[in-house]
């Protein structure tokens, strides 16, 4: 296999398609001509060699770059190359010996150096043809810093179709075994979608702070396109990755059918969002399962904490069990609040059980200490064996979360901008049977998916929860095998998470993997389904904007794919 590959390479591969480091660098050129050869590869001068006063002059900086030799730039504008030094006034010395006037000249802002002086400076070989105008300069490649790390990588082939996956194998190393601590790629892409020639580069840095010389390979992209950016992403993108789709808003809406299922109420506390004094934020009585969602910033002007206090109002002992909990606290970054809380929540597998005697109270949630302007976002599922009064409190440091303190504190009025309340039936069980694809379903738009209604128990006023934050969408997707599903933001910035059940696989996906989803025409991949039935648990993230669309595509592969489909699944 290696011999046949070598034969094919020698017979048909372009010489510039891969980097092979030679012991020497050879430049072949003609005076006053823009074309040259670099180790047999065609190239062009930016500033062609000149013949002036009987001397052949080469552009100093450009020649040094072509030879891979470093320039030493000193104070006062002097430039050193090998044993030669050129001053700002045009004087030249070679190993400290002054050279004749005219050895270096500046032409149109470019510094030129006599080719023979340049060859002597680098201990290079200079030869000419019979005419004396075609010259060959052969210089030993630079040895570099012996302590510097070495950048290295390869690609799986030299010529690719547009949209074909490029497999990179990086094997940078350090001569003394020090760790490679940083990598900087130039022009690395998983696939190139336009024909052309592309040079990819890599620099690495070791734990001593030393940087490697650049290492490059050049690949050619030509022929019939294999994939577009969209079809490539549907094959290869990882969950959480963004990808382009300019047509996403034009896809038809899939029919979503509500189905019966178990539900529970949501106690939502977000008003006043920024309390300025200690007090009661929200309060209601619950029995059985309940979800709590609190979102508040500390506006007290002093350290404070957010609490949820449970008080047994039965005449018998009552158990309060935490089923799940997620929180983000403390933080000043609003976009983080919902995503971190959801990731915490989906990873939670249960919590403590508190047994409360009649009339007894205890905190079922206590945030870390919040500095001025810092916030807390918490979501907690509880199960109570009897009636329990739940109270959201913001208390300055030093005040204990007790029933006595809560009874002495005021009920803080709402801020008129945000919502608090109790919302029954905070679980929406939905089913969709996929047909023609692509298709999408819309969540949180207030029309196709209406806002949940509830009561503010502190004022007994009806309220609606725009965005349905804290509402669990239990979505069952049938006919899912071989499809991909993605999230498309519709209302602005979105950062969240979803839990996917695909046959025996259960996975929580961070959406997006990094940064924010903000452009509707850049969906974020959620999952590729391997089973015919896919279950998605979705809770709108606090601090993010709705609506969103879930977009379903034919994936271009089922599960992990296989070699018979022509997919490249190896990626070191």
Tab-separated table of N, CA and C in Angstrom, residues 30 45 124 153 242 276 356 454 484 526 530:
chain	number	residue	atom	x	y	z
A	30	UNK	N	15.967	34.785	-12.479
A	30	UNK	CA	16.589	35.558	-13.557
A	30	UNK	C	16.484	37.034	-13.209
A	45	UNK	N	8.404	36.717	-7.312
A	45	UNK	CA	8.928	37.768	-6.454
A	45	UNK	C	7.875	38.864	-6.270
A	124	UNK	N	26.420	30.444	1.563
A	124	UNK	CA	25.615	29.789	0.535
A	124	UNK	C	26.419	29.653	-0.752
A	153	UNK	N	2.344	18.594	11.631
A	153	UNK	CA	1.036	17.975	11.404
A	153	UNK	C	1.015	17.420	9.992
A	242	UNK	N	-22.552	25.414	15.956
A	242	UNK	CA	-23.391	26.193	15.049
A	242	UNK	C	-23.074	25.805	13.610
A	276	UNK	N	-34.323	45.874	46.963
A	276	UNK	CA	-33.430	46.863	47.581
A	276	UNK	C	-33.447	46.773	49.102
A	356	UNK	N	-40.027	17.856	58.776
A	356	UNK	CA	-40.442	19.038	59.531
A	356	UNK	C	-41.569	18.671	60.490
A	454	UNK	N	-51.241	31.874	35.372
A	454	UNK	CA	-51.215	31.543	36.785
A	454	UNK	C	-51.766	32.669	37.622
A	484	UNK	N	-31.508	14.710	12.128
A	484	UNK	CA	-30.758	15.590	13.024
A	484	UNK	C	-31.708	16.678	13.494
A	526	UNK	N	-28.329	19.863	17.983
A	526	UNK	CA	-28.666	19.224	19.244
A	526	UNK	C	-28.277	17.748	19.233
A	530	UNK	N	-30.438	7.966	16.515
A	530	UNK	CA	-30.212	6.607	16.060
A	530	UNK	C	-31.446	5.747	16.199
